[in-house]
CSV table of C-alpha atoms in Angstrom, one decimal:
chain,number,residue,atom,x,y,z
A,29,MET,CA,10.9,-94.9,-51.4
A,30,GLY,CA,12.2,-95.2,-47.9
A,31,GLU,CA,10.3,-94.8,-44.8
A,32,ALA,CA,9.0,-91.3,-44.4
A,33,ALA,CA,11.4,-89.2,-42.3
A,34,LYS,CA,10.2,-88.4,-38.9
A,35,VAL,CA,10.3,-84.7,-37.8
A,36,VAL,CA,11.4,-84.3,-34.2
A,37,GLU,CA,10.5,-81.0,-32.6
A,38,LEU,CA,13.3,-79.7,-30.5
A,39,PRO,CA,12.6,-78.1,-27.1
A,40,GLU,CA,12.5,-74.3,-27.0
A,41,ASN,CA,15.8,-72.6,-26.0
A,42,PRO,CA,15.5,-71.9,-22.2
A,43,GLU,CA,17.1,-68.5,-22.6
A,44,LYS,CA,14.7,-67.5,-25.3
A,45,LYS,CA,11.8,-68.7,-23.2
A,46,ARG,CA,13.0,-66.8,-20.2
A,47,ARG,CA,13.2,-63.5,-22.2
A,48,LYS,CA,9.7,-64.1,-23.6
A,49,ILE,CA,8.3,-64.4,-20.1
A,50,LEU,CA,10.2,-61.3,-18.9
A,51,ILE,CA,8.8,-59.3,-21.8
A,52,ILE,CA,5.2,-60.4,-21.0
A,53,VAL,CA,5.7,-59.6,-17.3
A,54,ALA,CA,7.1,-56.2,-18.1
A,55,ALA,CA,4.2,-55.4,-20.4
A,56,CYS,CA,1.8,-56.4,-17.7
A,57,ILE,CA,3.5,-54.1,-15.2
A,58,VAL,CA,3.3,-51.2,-17.6
A,59,VAL,CA,-0.3,-51.8,-18.4
A,60,LEU,CA,-1.2,-52.1,-14.7
A,61,SER,CA,0.8,-49.0,-13.8
A,62,LEU,CA,-0.9,-47.0,-16.5
A,63,ALA,CA,-4.3,-48.3,-15.3
A,64,ALA,CA,-3.4,-47.3,-11.7
A,65,VAL,CA,-2.4,-43.8,-12.8
A,66,LEU,CA,-5.6,-43.3,-14.8
A,67,ILE,CA,-7.7,-44.6,-11.9
A,68,LEU,CA,-5.9,-42.3,-9.4
A,69,SER,CA,-6.0,-39.3,-11.7
A,70,PHE,CA,-9.8,-39.4,-11.8
A,71,SER,CA,-10.6,-41.1,-8.5
A,72,PRO,CA,-12.7,-39.0,-6.1
A,73,VAL,CA,-11.1,-40.9,-3.2
A,74,ILE,CA,-8.0,-38.8,-3.4
A,75,ALA,CA,-9.6,-35.6,-4.5
A,76,ALA,CA,-8.6,-32.4,-2.7
A,77,LYS,CA,-10.9,-31.7,0.2
A,78,LYS,CA,-8.5,-29.5,2.2
A,79,ILE,CA,-6.1,-26.8,1.1
A,80,GLU,CA,-3.2,-25.6,3.3
A,81,VAL,CA,-1.1,-22.5,2.4
A,82,THR,CA,2.3,-22.3,4.2
A,83,GLY,CA,5.3,-19.9,4.2
A,84,THR,CA,3.3,-16.7,4.0
A,85,LYS,CA,4.3,-13.5,5.8
A,86,LEU,CA,3.8,-10.7,3.2
A,87,VAL,CA,0.7,-12.1,1.5
A,88,ASP,CA,-2.6,-13.1,3.1
A,89,SER,CA,-2.7,-16.9,3.4
A,90,LYS,CA,-6.5,-16.8,3.9
A,91,LYS,CA,-7.1,-14.9,0.7
A,92,LEU,CA,-4.8,-17.3,-1.2
A,93,GLY,CA,-6.7,-20.2,0.2
A,94,GLU,CA,-9.9,-18.7,-1.0
A,95,SER,CA,-8.6,-18.2,-4.5
A,96,LEU,CA,-7.7,-21.9,-4.6
A,97,GLU,CA,-11.2,-23.1,-3.6
A,98,PRO,CA,-12.0,-24.1,-7.2
A,99,LEU,CA,-9.4,-26.9,-6.9
A,100,LYS,CA,-11.5,-28.7,-4.2
A,101,GLY,CA,-12.9,-31.9,-5.6
A,102,THR,CA,-10.0,-32.3,-8.2
A,103,PRO,CA,-7.9,-35.4,-7.8
A,104,LEU,CA,-4.5,-34.5,-6.3
A,105,PRO,CA,-2.4,-35.9,-9.2
A,106,ARG,CA,-4.2,-33.6,-11.6
A,107,ILE,CA,-3.4,-30.4,-9.7
A,108,SER,CA,-0.3,-28.7,-11.3
A,109,GLU,CA,1.8,-25.8,-10.1
A,110,ALA,CA,0.8,-24.0,-13.3
A,111,LYS,CA,-2.9,-24.3,-12.4
A,112,VAL,CA,-2.3,-23.1,-8.8
A,113,GLN,CA,-0.3,-20.1,-10.1
A,114,GLU,CA,-3.1,-19.3,-12.5
A,115,LEU,CA,-5.6,-19.1,-9.7
A,116,ILE,CA,-3.3,-17.2,-7.4
A,117,GLY,CA,-2.6,-14.6,-10.1
A,118,ASP,CA,0.1,-12.0,-10.1
A,119,GLN,CA,1.5,-11.6,-6.6
A,120,PRO,CA,4.6,-9.4,-6.5
A,121,ALA,CA,5.6,-10.7,-3.1
A,122,ILE,CA,5.6,-14.3,-4.2
A,123,ASP,CA,8.8,-15.6,-5.8
A,124,GLU,CA,7.8,-19.2,-6.2
A,125,ILE,CA,5.2,-21.8,-5.2
A,126,VAL,CA,5.7,-25.5,-4.5
A,127,VAL,CA,2.7,-27.8,-4.7
A,128,LYS,CA,2.6,-31.0,-2.6
A,129,ALA,CA,0.0,-33.7,-2.3
A,130,GLN,CA,-0.6,-34.9,1.3
A,131,MET,CA,-2.6,-38.1,1.1
A,132,PRO,CA,-5.4,-38.8,1.1
A,133,ASN,CA,-7.0,-35.5,0.4
A,134,THR,CA,-4.9,-32.5,1.3
A,135,LEU,CA,-3.3,-30.0,-1.1
A,136,VAL,CA,-0.3,-28.2,0.4
A,137,VAL,CA,0.8,-25.0,-1.3
A,138,GLU,CA,4.2,-23.8,0.0
A,139,VAL,CA,4.8,-20.1,-0.8
A,140,ILE,CA,8.4,-18.8,-1.2
A,141,GLU,CA,8.3,-15.0,-0.8
A,142,ALA,CA,10.7,-12.2,-1.8
A,143,VAL,CA,12.6,-10.7,1.1
A,144,PRO,CA,12.0,-7.0,1.6
A,145,VAL,CA,15.2,-4.9,2.1
A,146,ALA,CA,13.9,-1.4,2.4
A,147,ILE,CA,10.8,0.8,2.5
A,148,LEU,CA,10.1,3.1,-0.4
A,149,LEU,CA,8.4,6.4,0.4
A,150,GLU,CA,6.3,7.8,-2.4
A,151,GLY,CA,4.2,10.7,-1.2
A,152,LYS,CA,2.0,9.4,1.6
A,153,LYS,CA,2.4,5.7,0.5
A,154,GLU,CA,5.1,3.3,1.8
A,155,TYR,CA,6.0,0.2,0.0
A,156,LEU,CA,8.1,-2.8,1.0
A,157,VAL,CA,10.7,-3.4,-1.8
A,158,SER,CA,12.8,-6.4,-2.7
A,159,GLU,CA,16.5,-6.5,-3.6
A,160,THR,CA,15.5,-6.2,-7.3
A,161,GLY,CA,13.7,-2.9,-6.5
A,162,LYS,CA,10.3,-4.5,-7.0
A,163,LYS,CA,7.4,-3.2,-4.9
A,164,LEU,CA,6.1,-6.1,-2.9
A,165,ARG,CA,3.1,-4.5,-1.2
A,166,THR,CA,2.2,-1.4,0.9
A,167,VAL,CA,3.5,-1.3,4.5
A,168,GLY,CA,0.9,-2.6,7.0
A,169,LYS,CA,0.3,-1.8,10.6
A,170,LYS,CA,1.6,-5.3,11.6
A,171,ASP,CA,4.9,-4.9,9.9
A,172,LYS,CA,7.5,-4.6,12.6
A,173,ASP,CA,10.8,-5.4,10.8
A,174,LYS,CA,13.2,-2.4,11.0
A,175,LEU,CA,14.1,-1.5,7.4
A,176,PRO,CA,15.9,1.6,6.0
A,177,LYS,CA,13.6,4.0,4.2
A,178,ILE,CA,14.3,5.3,0.7
A,179,LYS,CA,12.7,8.6,-0.4
A,180,ALA,CA,11.4,8.8,-3.9
A,181,THR,CA,13.9,10.7,-6.1
A,182,ASP,CA,15.2,10.7,-9.6
A,183,VAL,CA,17.3,7.7,-8.5
A,184,THR,CA,14.3,5.7,-7.5
A,185,ALA,CA,12.5,6.7,-10.7
A,186,ASP,CA,15.4,5.1,-12.6
A,187,ALA,CA,14.8,1.4,-12.5
A,188,GLU,CA,18.5,0.4,-12.9
A,189,GLN,CA,19.7,2.9,-10.3
A,190,PHE,CA,17.1,1.9,-7.8
A,191,LYS,CA,17.9,-1.8,-8.4
A,192,LEU,CA,21.5,-1.0,-7.8
A,193,LEU,CA,20.7,0.6,-4.4
A,194,THR,CA,18.3,-2.2,-3.2
A,195,GLY,CA,20.9,-4.8,-4.4
A,196,ILE,CA,23.5,-3.2,-2.2
A,197,LEU,CA,21.1,-3.2,0.7
A,198,SER,CA,20.5,-6.9,0.3
A,199,THR,CA,24.2,-7.6,1.0
A,200,ILE,CA,24.1,-5.8,4.4
A,201,ASP,CA,23.9,-7.7,7.6
A,202,LYS,CA,20.5,-7.5,9.3
A,203,LYS,CA,22.1,-6.2,12.6
A,204,VAL,CA,23.6,-3.3,10.6
A,205,LEU,CA,20.5,-2.7,8.6
A,206,GLU,CA,18.4,-2.4,11.7
A,207,GLU,CA,20.5,0.7,12.7
A,208,VAL,CA,19.9,2.4,9.3
A,209,SER,CA,17.1,5.0,9.2
A,210,THR,CA,17.4,6.0,5.5
A,211,ALA,CA,19.4,4.9,2.5
A,212,SER,CA,20.4,6.8,-0.6
A,213,LEU,CA,22.7,6.4,-3.6
A,214,SER,CA,25.4,8.9,-4.4
A,215,LYS,CA,26.4,10.0,-7.9
A,216,ALA,CA,29.3,7.6,-7.8
A,217,GLY,CA,26.9,4.7,-7.2
A,218,PHE,CA,27.7,4.3,-3.6
A,219,ALA,CA,25.2,3.5,-0.9
A,220,GLU,CA,25.1,6.1,1.9
A,221,LEU,CA,23.2,5.1,5.1
A,222,ALA,CA,22.0,7.3,7.9
A,223,LEU,CA,22.6,6.1,11.4
A,224,PRO,CA,21.3,7.3,14.8
A,225,LYS,CA,22.9,10.4,16.4
A,226,ASN,CA,23.6,12.1,13.0
A,227,ARG,CA,26.1,9.5,12.0
A,228,THR,CA,26.6,8.2,8.4
A,229,LEU,CA,27.8,4.9,7.1
A,230,ILE,CA,29.2,5.1,3.6
A,231,TRP,CA,28.9,1.5,2.4
A,232,GLY,CA,30.0,1.9,-1.2
A,233,ASP,CA,29.1,-0.8,-3.7
A,234,ALA,CA,28.1,-4.5,-3.2
A,235,LYS,CA,31.7,-5.8,-3.4
A,236,LYS,CA,33.4,-7.3,-0.3
A,237,ALA,CA,30.1,-7.4,1.6
A,238,ALA,CA,31.2,-10.0,4.1
A,239,LEU,CA,34.2,-8.0,5.2
A,240,LYS,CA,32.3,-4.7,5.2
A,241,ASN,CA,29.7,-6.2,7.5
A,242,GLU,CA,32.4,-7.4,9.9
A,243,VAL,CA,34.0,-3.9,10.0
A,244,ALA,CA,30.7,-2.0,10.3
A,245,LEU,CA,29.5,-4.2,13.2
A,246,ILE,CA,32.8,-3.5,15.1
A,247,PHE,CA,32.6,0.3,14.5
A,248,LEU,CA,28.9,0.4,15.5
A,249,LYS,CA,29.6,-1.5,18.7
A,250,GLU,CA,32.5,0.9,19.6
A,251,LEU,CA,30.5,4.0,18.8
A,252,GLU,CA,27.8,2.9,21.2
A,253,LYS,CA,30.2,3.4,24.0
A,254,LYS,CA,31.1,6.9,22.9
A,255,HIS,CA,29.2,10.2,22.9
A,256,ALA,CA,30.8,11.6,19.9
A,257,ALA,CA,28.8,14.0,17.8
A,258,LYS,CA,28.4,13.7,14.0
A,259,THR,CA,30.6,10.8,12.8
A,260,THR,CA,31.1,9.3,9.4
A,261,ILE,CA,32.1,5.7,9.0
A,262,ASP,CA,33.5,4.8,5.5
A,263,VAL,CA,33.8,1.1,4.8
A,264,THR,CA,34.0,1.6,1.0
A,265,ASN,CA,37.5,0.0,1.3
A,266,PRO,CA,37.0,-2.4,4.2
A,267,GLU,CA,40.7,-3.2,4.4
A,268,ASN,CA,41.3,0.4,5.2
A,269,PRO,CA,38.1,1.8,6.8
A,270,VAL,CA,38.0,5.5,7.8
A,271,VAL,CA,36.2,7.3,10.6
A,272,TYR,CA,36.0,11.1,10.7
């Protein structure tokens, strides 16, 4: 037999070696990241010690803060919007909440409220209502925004009809709305708005709102200069408004 063959071990492919190193490094990064997340999620170092509630006008920020007291001591990464919403409970005036962590230990709860467009009169009670016809809360002594009043009728008792009226009011410019004392809905589904000096603004539906606002503002400005008695401004068709 000839001399035993010698086995020569070839060096590892550099590309294969590089990929192996990258996989190991990536795995280490993932493990370290998970470990960091777990540590932060349970670390008392970044636990909520202070809670700030912002964006409130209709709801009491102090009471909201008190309802969130159970969150103190909880690490910020573990506080979800769902948990905050659960503690706040049903608040008709709140449309949305945004939860933010302000390191090292402050929880910021930003409140996005519904915008009131009118005041609903039901007996001796007055409610701020949104564009969807939802009651936000009773009118308080500190409420100074001038909003049209809507008397409780068969229309307001009909959720769809009431929503139609409040939806129309939400399209009206604030400067126009401030001049309106009361609002009602005609059988044709048109909004009719009472103005000072026994004047009436027939708005119509929610279509062409931008043009209607332009026309209405012009007429209101002109009528301020005059001493005419009862006047009706009809902007149902803003391309051809009528005053009589």
